[in-house]
XYZ file of N, CA and C in Angstrom:
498
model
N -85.992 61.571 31.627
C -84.906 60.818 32.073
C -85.395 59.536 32.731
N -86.377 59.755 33.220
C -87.318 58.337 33.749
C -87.481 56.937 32.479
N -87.444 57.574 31.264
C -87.702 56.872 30.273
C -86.647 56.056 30.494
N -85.194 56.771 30.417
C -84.152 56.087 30.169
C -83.546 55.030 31.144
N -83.941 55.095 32.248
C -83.561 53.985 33.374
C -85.169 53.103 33.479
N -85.750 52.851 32.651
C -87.097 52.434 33.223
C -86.867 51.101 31.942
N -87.268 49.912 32.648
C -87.160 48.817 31.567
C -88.377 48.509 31.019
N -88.204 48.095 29.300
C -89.294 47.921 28.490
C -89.269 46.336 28.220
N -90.367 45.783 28.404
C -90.072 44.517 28.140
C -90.247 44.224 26.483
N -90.921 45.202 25.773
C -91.046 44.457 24.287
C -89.547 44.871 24.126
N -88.760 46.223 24.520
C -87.791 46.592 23.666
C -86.395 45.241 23.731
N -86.693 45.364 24.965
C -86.031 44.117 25.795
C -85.676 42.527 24.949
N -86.830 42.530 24.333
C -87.174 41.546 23.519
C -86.812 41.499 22.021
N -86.871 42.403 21.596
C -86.340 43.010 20.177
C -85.007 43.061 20.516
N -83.997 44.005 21.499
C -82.889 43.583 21.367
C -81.885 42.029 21.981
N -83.083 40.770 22.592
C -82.239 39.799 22.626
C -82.253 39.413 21.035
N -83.650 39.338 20.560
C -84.239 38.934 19.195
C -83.056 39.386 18.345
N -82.722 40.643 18.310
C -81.955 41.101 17.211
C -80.198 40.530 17.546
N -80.096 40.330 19.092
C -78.679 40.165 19.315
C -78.597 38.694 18.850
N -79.635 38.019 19.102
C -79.706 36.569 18.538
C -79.452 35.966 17.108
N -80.153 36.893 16.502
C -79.811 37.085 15.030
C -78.400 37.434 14.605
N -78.034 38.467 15.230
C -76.590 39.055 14.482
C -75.281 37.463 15.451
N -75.554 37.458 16.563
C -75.200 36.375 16.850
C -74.959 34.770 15.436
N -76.097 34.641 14.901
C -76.498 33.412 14.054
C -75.642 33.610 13.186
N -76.090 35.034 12.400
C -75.435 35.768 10.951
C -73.816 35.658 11.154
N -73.271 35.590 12.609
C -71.938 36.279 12.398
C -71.161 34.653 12.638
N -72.332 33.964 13.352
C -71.731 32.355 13.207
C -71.635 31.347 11.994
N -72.345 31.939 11.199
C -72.688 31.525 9.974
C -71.481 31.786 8.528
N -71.636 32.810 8.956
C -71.150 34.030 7.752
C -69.536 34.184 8.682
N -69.665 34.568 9.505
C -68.020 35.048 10.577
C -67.240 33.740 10.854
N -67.835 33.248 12.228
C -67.199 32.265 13.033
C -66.940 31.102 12.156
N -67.680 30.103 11.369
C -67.508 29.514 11.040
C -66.323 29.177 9.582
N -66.539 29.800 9.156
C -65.591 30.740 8.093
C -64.189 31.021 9.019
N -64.215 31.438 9.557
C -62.914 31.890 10.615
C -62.290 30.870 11.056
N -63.265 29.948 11.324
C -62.656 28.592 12.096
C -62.318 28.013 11.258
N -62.694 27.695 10.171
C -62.444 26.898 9.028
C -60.858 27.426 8.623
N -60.800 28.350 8.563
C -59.660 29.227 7.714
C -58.515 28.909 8.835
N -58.841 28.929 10.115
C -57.915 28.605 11.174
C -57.382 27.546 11.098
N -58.620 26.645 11.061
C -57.859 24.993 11.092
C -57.203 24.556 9.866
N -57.653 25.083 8.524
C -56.734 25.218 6.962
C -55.624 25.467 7.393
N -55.419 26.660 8.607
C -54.062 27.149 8.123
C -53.286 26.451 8.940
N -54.136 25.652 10.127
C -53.541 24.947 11.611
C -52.934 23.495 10.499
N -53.737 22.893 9.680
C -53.632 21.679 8.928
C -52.271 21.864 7.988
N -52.191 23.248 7.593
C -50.961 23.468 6.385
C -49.568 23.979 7.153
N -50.130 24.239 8.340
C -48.716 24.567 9.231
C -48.432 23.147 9.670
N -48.809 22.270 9.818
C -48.875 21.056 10.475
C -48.378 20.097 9.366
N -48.610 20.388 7.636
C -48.282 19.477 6.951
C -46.745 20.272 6.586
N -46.667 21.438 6.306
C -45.540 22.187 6.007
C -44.717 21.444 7.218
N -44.628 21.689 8.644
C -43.460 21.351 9.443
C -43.427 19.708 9.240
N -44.223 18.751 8.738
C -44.144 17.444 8.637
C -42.872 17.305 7.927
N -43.570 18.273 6.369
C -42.675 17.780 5.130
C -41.355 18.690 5.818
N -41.229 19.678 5.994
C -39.823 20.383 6.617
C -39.263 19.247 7.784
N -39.570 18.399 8.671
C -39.250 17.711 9.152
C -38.732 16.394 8.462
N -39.779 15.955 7.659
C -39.531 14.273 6.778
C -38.641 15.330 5.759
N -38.113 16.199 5.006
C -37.122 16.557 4.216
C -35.408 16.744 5.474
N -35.663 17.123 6.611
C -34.501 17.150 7.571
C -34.045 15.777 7.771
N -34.758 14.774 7.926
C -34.397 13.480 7.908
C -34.155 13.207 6.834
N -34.339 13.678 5.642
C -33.846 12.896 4.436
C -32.337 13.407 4.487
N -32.614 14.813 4.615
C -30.827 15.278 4.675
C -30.211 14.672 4.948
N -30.616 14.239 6.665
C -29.100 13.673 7.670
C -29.628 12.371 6.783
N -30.032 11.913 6.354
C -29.680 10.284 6.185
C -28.959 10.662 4.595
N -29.454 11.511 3.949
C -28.461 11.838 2.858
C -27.151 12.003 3.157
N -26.746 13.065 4.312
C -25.532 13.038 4.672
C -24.925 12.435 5.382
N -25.744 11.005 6.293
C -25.131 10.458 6.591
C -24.372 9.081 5.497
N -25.124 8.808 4.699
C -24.890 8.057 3.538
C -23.801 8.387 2.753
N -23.568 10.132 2.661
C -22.579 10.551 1.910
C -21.277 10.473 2.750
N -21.083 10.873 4.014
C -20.099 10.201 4.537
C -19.653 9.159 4.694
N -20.502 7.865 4.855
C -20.212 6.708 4.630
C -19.515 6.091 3.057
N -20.449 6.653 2.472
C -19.687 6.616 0.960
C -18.042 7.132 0.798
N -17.941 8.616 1.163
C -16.731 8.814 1.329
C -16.008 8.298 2.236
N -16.176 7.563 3.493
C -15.447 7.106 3.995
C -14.849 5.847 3.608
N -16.114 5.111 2.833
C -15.352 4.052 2.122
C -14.614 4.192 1.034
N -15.073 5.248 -0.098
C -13.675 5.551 -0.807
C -12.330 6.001 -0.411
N -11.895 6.653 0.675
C -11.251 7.300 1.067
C -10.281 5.855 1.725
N -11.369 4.757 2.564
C -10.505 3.014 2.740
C -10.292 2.674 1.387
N -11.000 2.979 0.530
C -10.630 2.034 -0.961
C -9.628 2.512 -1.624
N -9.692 4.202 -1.864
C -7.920 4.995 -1.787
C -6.806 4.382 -1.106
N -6.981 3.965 0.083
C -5.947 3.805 0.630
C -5.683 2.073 0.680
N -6.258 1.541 0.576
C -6.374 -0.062 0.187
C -5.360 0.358 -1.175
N -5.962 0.989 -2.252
C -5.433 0.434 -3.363
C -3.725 1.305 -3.526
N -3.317 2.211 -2.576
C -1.914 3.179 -2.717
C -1.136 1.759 -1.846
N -1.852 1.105 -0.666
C -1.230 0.086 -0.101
C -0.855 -1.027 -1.211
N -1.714 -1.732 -1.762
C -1.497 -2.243 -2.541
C -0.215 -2.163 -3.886
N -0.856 -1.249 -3.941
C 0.409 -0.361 -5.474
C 1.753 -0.716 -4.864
N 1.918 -0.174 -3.324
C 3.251 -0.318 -2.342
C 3.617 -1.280 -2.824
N 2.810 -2.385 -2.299
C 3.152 -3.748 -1.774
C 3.337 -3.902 -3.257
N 3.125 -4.298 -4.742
C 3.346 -4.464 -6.036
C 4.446 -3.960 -6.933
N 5.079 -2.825 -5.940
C 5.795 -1.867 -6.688
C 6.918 -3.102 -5.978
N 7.022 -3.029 -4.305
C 7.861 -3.417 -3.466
C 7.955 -5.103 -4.559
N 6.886 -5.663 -4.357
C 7.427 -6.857 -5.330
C 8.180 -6.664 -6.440
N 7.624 -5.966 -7.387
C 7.963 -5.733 -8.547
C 10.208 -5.126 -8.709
N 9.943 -4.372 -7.730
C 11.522 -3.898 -7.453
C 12.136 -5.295 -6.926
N 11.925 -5.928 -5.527
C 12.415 -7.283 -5.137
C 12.790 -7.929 -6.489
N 11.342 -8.223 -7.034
C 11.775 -9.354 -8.329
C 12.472 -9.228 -9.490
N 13.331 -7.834 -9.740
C 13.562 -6.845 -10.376
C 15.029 -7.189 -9.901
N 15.075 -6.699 -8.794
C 17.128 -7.420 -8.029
C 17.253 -8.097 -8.073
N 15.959 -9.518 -8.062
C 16.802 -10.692 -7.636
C 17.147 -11.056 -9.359
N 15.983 -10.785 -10.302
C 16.660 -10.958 -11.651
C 18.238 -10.724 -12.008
N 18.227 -9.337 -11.202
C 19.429 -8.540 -11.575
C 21.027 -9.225 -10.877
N 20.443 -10.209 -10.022
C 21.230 -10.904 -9.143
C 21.887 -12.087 -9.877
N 20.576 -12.615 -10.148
C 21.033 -13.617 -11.308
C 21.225 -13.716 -12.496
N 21.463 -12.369 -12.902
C 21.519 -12.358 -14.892
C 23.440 -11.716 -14.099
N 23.449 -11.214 -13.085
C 24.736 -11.064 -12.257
C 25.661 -12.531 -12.350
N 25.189 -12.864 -11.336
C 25.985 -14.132 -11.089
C 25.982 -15.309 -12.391
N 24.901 -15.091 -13.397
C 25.014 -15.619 -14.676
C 26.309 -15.419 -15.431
N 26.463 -14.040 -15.623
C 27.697 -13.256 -16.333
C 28.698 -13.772 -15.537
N 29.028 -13.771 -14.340
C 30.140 -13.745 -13.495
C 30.285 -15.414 -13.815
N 29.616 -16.316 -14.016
C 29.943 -17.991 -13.959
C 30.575 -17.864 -15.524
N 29.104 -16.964 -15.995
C 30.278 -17.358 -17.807
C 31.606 -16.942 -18.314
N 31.850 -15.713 -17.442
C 33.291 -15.010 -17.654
C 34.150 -16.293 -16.883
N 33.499 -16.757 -15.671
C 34.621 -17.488 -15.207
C 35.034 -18.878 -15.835
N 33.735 -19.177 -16.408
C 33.956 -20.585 -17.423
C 35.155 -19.877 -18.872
N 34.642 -18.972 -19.420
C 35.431 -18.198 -20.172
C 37.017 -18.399 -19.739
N 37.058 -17.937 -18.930
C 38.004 -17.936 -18.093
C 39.188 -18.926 -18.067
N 38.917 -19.795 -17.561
C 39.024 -21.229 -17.510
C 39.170 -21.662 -18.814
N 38.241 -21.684 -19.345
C 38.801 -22.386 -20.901
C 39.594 -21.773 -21.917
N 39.412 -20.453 -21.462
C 41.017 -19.688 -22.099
C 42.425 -20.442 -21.774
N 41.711 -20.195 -20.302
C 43.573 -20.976 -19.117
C 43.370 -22.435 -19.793
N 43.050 -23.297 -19.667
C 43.286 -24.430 -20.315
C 43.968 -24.340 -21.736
N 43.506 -23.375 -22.587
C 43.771 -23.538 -24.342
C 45.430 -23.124 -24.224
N 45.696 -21.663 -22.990
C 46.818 -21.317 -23.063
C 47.798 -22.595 -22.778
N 47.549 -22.672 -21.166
C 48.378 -24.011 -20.666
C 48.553 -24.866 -21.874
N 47.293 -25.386 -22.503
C 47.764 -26.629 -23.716
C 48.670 -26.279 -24.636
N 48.641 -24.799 -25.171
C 49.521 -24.211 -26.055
C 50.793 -23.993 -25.444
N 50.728 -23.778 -24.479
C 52.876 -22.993 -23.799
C 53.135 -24.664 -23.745
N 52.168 -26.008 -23.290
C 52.581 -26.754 -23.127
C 53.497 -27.408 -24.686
N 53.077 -27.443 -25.285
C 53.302 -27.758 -27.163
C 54.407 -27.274 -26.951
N 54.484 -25.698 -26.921
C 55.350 -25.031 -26.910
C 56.735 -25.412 -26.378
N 56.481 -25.571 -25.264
C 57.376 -25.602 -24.204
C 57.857 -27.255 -24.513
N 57.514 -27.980 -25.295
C 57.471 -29.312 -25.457
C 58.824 -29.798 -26.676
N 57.790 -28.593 -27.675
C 59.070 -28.466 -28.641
C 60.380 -27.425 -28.922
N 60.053 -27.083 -27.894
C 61.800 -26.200 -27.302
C 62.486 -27.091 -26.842
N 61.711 -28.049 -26.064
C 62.486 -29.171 -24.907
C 62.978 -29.858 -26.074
N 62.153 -30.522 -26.841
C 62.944 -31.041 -28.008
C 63.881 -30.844 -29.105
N 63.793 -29.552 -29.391
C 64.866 -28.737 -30.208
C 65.984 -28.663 -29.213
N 65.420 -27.953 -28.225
C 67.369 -28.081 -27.445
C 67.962 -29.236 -27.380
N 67.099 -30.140 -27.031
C 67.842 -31.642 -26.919
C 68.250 -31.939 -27.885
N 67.675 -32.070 -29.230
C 68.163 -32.739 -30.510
C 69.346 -31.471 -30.448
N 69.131 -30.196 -30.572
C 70.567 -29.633 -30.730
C 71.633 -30.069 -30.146
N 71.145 -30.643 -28.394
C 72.436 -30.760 -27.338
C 72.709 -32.309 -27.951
N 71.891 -33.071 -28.771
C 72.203 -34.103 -28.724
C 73.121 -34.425 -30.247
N 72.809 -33.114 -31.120
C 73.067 -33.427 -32.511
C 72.892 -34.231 -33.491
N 71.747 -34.718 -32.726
C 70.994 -35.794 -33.553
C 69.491 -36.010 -33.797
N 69.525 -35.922 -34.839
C 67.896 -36.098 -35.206
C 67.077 -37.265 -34.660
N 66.184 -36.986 -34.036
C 65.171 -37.927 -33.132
C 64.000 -38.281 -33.917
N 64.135 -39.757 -33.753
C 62.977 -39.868 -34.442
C 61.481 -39.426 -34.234
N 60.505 -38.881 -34.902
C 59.186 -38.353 -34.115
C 58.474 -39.437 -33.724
N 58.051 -41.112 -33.616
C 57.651 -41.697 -32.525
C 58.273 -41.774 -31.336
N 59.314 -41.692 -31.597
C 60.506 -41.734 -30.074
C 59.868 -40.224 -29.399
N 59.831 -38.976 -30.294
C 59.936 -37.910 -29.593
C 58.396 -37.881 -28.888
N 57.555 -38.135 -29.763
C 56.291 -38.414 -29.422
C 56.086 -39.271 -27.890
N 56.743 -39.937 -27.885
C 56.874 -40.677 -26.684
C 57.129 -39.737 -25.395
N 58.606 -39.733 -25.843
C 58.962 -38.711 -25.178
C 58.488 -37.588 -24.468
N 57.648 -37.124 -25.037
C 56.729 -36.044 -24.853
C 55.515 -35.879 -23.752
N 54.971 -37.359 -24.601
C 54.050 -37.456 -23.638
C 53.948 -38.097 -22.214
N 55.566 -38.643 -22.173
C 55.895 -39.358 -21.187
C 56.242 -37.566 -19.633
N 56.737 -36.744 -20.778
C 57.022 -35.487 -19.968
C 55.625 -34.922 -19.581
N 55.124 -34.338 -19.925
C 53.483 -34.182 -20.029
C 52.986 -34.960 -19.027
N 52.772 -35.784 -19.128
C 52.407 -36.856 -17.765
C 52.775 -36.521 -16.652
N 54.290 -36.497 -16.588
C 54.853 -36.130 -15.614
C 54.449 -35.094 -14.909
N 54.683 -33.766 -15.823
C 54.126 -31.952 -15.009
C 52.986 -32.199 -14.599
N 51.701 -33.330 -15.168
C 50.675 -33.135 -14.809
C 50.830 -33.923 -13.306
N 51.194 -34.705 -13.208
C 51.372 -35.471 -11.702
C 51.977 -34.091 -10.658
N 52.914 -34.138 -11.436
C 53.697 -32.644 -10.173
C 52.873 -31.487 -10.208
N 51.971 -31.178 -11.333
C 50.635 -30.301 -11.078
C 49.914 -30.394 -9.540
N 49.504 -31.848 -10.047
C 48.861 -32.152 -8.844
C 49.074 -32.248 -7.647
């Protein structure tokens, strides 16, 4: 048992020697290898959250772009239903006032119509009424009138209604 608590200096020496070695071997072959594989995976976690990051910014600027887009179609929708309004609203306006005046068109020509009926009648009851006046008279008078005299006559009466027309 003395052996076992009693220090050897060669053994002493053999096991720094050998711890030195497995030390080298495991830095060589282990640690270095290990570290390497660490920082690979430290470098690919690091490029992965980049690109997962530079792809999150592409989103929001994708979606912010896409809202903007729709928001301007959604003004350009409504620009162009305003518009349509405002075209329709003309289009009806210019539509009555046609209708106003193809109106009051009809209504002047019926009344010219009108009018030149009443004139043709008046000229006719006037004839009329001209040579009744003259038949009764030549009857009341029993005598045949001459037609420049009656002619006269006539138009001398004629004249007249038209003054008392007036």
């Amino acid at each position: 048992m003395d052996k076992l608590f009693s220090v050897d200096v060669g053994l002493m020496a053999w096991t720094v020697i050998t711890f030195l070695l497995l030390v080298a071997v495991l830095t060589k072959y282990g640690w270095r290898p290990l570290m390497e594989a660490l920082d690979a995976r430290e470098a690919r976690l690091k490029a992965d959250a980049e690109a997962a990051q530079a792809a999150r910014e592409g989103a929001e600027k994708a979606k912010a772009d896409f809202d903007a887009k729709l928001a301007e179609a959604y003004a350009q929708g409504r620009e162009l239903v305003a518009q349509a309004a405002k075209e329709a609203e003309a289009a009806a306006a210019r539509i009555r006032a046609e209708a106003r005046a193809q109106a009051q068109k009809s209504k002047e020509a019926a009344l010219t119509e009108l009018a030149d009926e009443k004139r043709r009648l008046i000229g006719e009851l006037r004839g009329e009424v001209a040579e009744l006046s003259v038949m009764a008279a030549e009857k009341l008078l029993r005598r045949s009138v001459d037609p420049a005299v009656e002619k006269t006559v006539l138009d001398s009466f004629l004249a007249e209604m038209d003054k008392r027309k007036s």
